[in-house]
């Protein structure tokens, strides 16, 4: 059953002596590190090179030479960022070493560098901690830099699309035309300097977009008339008008979904920047615009700089901006953000970051993939969405394409219009559920917890942090009110459920506050506070947060689709890995529900730490009771709710009711998951039961404890997620239904009978190993390399999944190793997986079908499962909702329609438009003639220039709710499918 290591990764013998000399040459000659910094770099290289030389086959997917250069570049970058040495400027005007300089010296690109970095951090983390302290990862700022690169990539495309829409581009050279390129570059440089000088290095996407739109306003007002692609008086772009004429700023706000207040503020900062850097003096706009524009524009709030974009003046201004940006890069920059002007820049590279979340390639089709909000939360449980067609250069009235930037701005508009107008205190309706003391406690807690999350730092300016804190506070009170109303309507027999235990539960409120803050941060796409920052700030775990996700989706009816998708994505992360990490509350429930696992959980030290008290959080913030204007919080001790979270006898409960009743997520898969899990409904209790003591009996579960019910529900969701991923992998590799069911059966038995294999690991570790193990038992010629190659095509794939698997070698291990180690997945399979599950694998051999048959017959005859036999579960019926390419020669995709659309599509009046496989369109016709008839019917009235027009179903329709149109829909069997065209190159 073992797999040979040669099937994965690069294999080469590293010449250590030559590598030593090469690294020294890079440091001294190519990067020009000063002497002390070179010595420190050589030291870090020396103590870490054994990791590279001993396991180069587990790193990267490129050649051994490429992997070596990635490692050396990572070493240099760590030293330049983490070293406490003050670099000496041995040469005049010598600047600190930047990441761009390092990547260029080692002949790499930025995208690939960030894709490989997680592996190096994992492998060399203990060395970096020993040299630079436990906060080395925070100081390195790799996640922030990566998110910043992703945002700039999106904004550069957003800027290019808007520029080409607003202004006439030279038809021959496009943006390559010297004069056009100069003005185009001027706008981007002005935006970059505005970010650095006025917004800070790591600004959120929404604020950055506001700044970019303000630059577009400047360009619109100053662009020479002959270059404009519009006329103020007759363009649909300027939809907002006042008594004095076109309101330019309000029109841009309407088009790009920005806040008028924030855009005007950004516009003023941009004007000040032009005055300061370009030494231009503003003057009234009415003195300079041509008469036609003057008659149609409302000049209020607009500023004009004479000759700003005239050819000669623009060249001089561009030189000044370049000089200023050069200074910024030399003094504090890491990435020269001018590279984003050229999508094909070799230093930027191509490919994707964040596990395929954002594509940075310059090709049209990959650009369309980038624009698709589907990529914002990847994973098979995410609802499918499409991408709108690219914007035309004309200003015809059309729907803007869905892009990550436009989606973020639309979501921010929801926060601005639906949440911001609400009061920042509990409403009268909410206060009806509180006593006076309880109201004061809740208000004080909200102030402290949210302030701990939105603490102003060098990355968060005080005004922005206060605005976001207020938004999160208002959202918290709004959803808390809806939750109280819903929970109070639930009856336990004839009695109304008492909400006091829930409303006095500290953990419940922190979860609600954390979820509110996370949604605000997700709306603004902030770089400085990415998940799981809210968990660290509030002292809860991801497992705790999961208990309130369903409530937010169900009780906040106006929640935008993208935020529902964000919560859906967090749930997937929880199921696949976060819930299994060390310190997860899951383990505190497992020691109650499965006492036999307590020994292994304690041996690995997996139990969650106690939640820090509110007073300790307030003390860290230097908050006193008077500073928030409220009395001390008494915190009533309720035995059923507030128990020691470290004690195995009183662990933290993790049960929540998310997978069931998920209609509000508008996901087709959710509907089927809900139906499949319906037997669990009877065991679900009101929200307060999720926060009850794990040892408390669950009155709705026949004597089970809350922990046992919670674990059973949680495991059922793990099984569903595993089923989806197993099926997509097996279909991708062309494996039979028999193999698919065996893999699913094996994963289920590991989950229930050998649960420790999941501890501190990713669910995909178990799935990949199970696929290989079943293929060996089934005598298939399938290598681990083929499995990994197909896994790379999965939307949730991250290379560290198969390159780094946690192993805690016990003293009984045959390897002779002890302690903790991260190994590649083949080593994990050979040394850990096979010895642990060999009996389960043997059961999947020739006797598997016979066993299943005997179990089914026995269950039927005796009304239950055969005594002592393993529990056999059928593979769940979960349809694939992802669009599939159905033609090798045509860009045509089909995807099943959700069940909620069936009835409207198959009404009696519309059935004549459908043809079903299995039913002849005319009497006694063959299937081939049936298909011909279908094509002829589609061809009728649907031809464009002699070809089928497959754009009948627009991407914007697919991106929404699949629409109510019947165009482009075929009923091929029991489930209608929708035909959609892939955008042409």
XYZ file of N, CA and C in Angstrom, residues 52 133 203 330 410 619 677 858 955:
27
model
N 16.518 22.697 3.871
C 16.395 22.662 2.420
C 17.081 21.433 1.837
N 12.386 36.174 17.978
C 11.286 36.288 18.909
C 9.993 35.700 18.375
N -4.124 50.113 3.429
C -5.474 50.642 3.530
C -6.455 49.629 2.965
N 12.307 54.328 -1.700
C 13.619 54.217 -1.060
C 13.528 54.328 0.452
N -20.446 47.811 -3.615
C -21.882 47.571 -3.437
C -22.184 47.129 -2.013
N -8.121 46.176 30.812
C -6.855 46.634 31.377
C -5.789 46.776 30.293
N -29.924 16.399 5.897
C -29.694 16.374 7.336
C -30.974 16.536 8.143
N -29.757 -7.689 6.794
C -29.961 -7.846 8.228
C -30.737 -6.699 8.824
N -23.989 36.819 -18.195
C -23.283 36.501 -16.963
C -23.902 37.208 -15.763
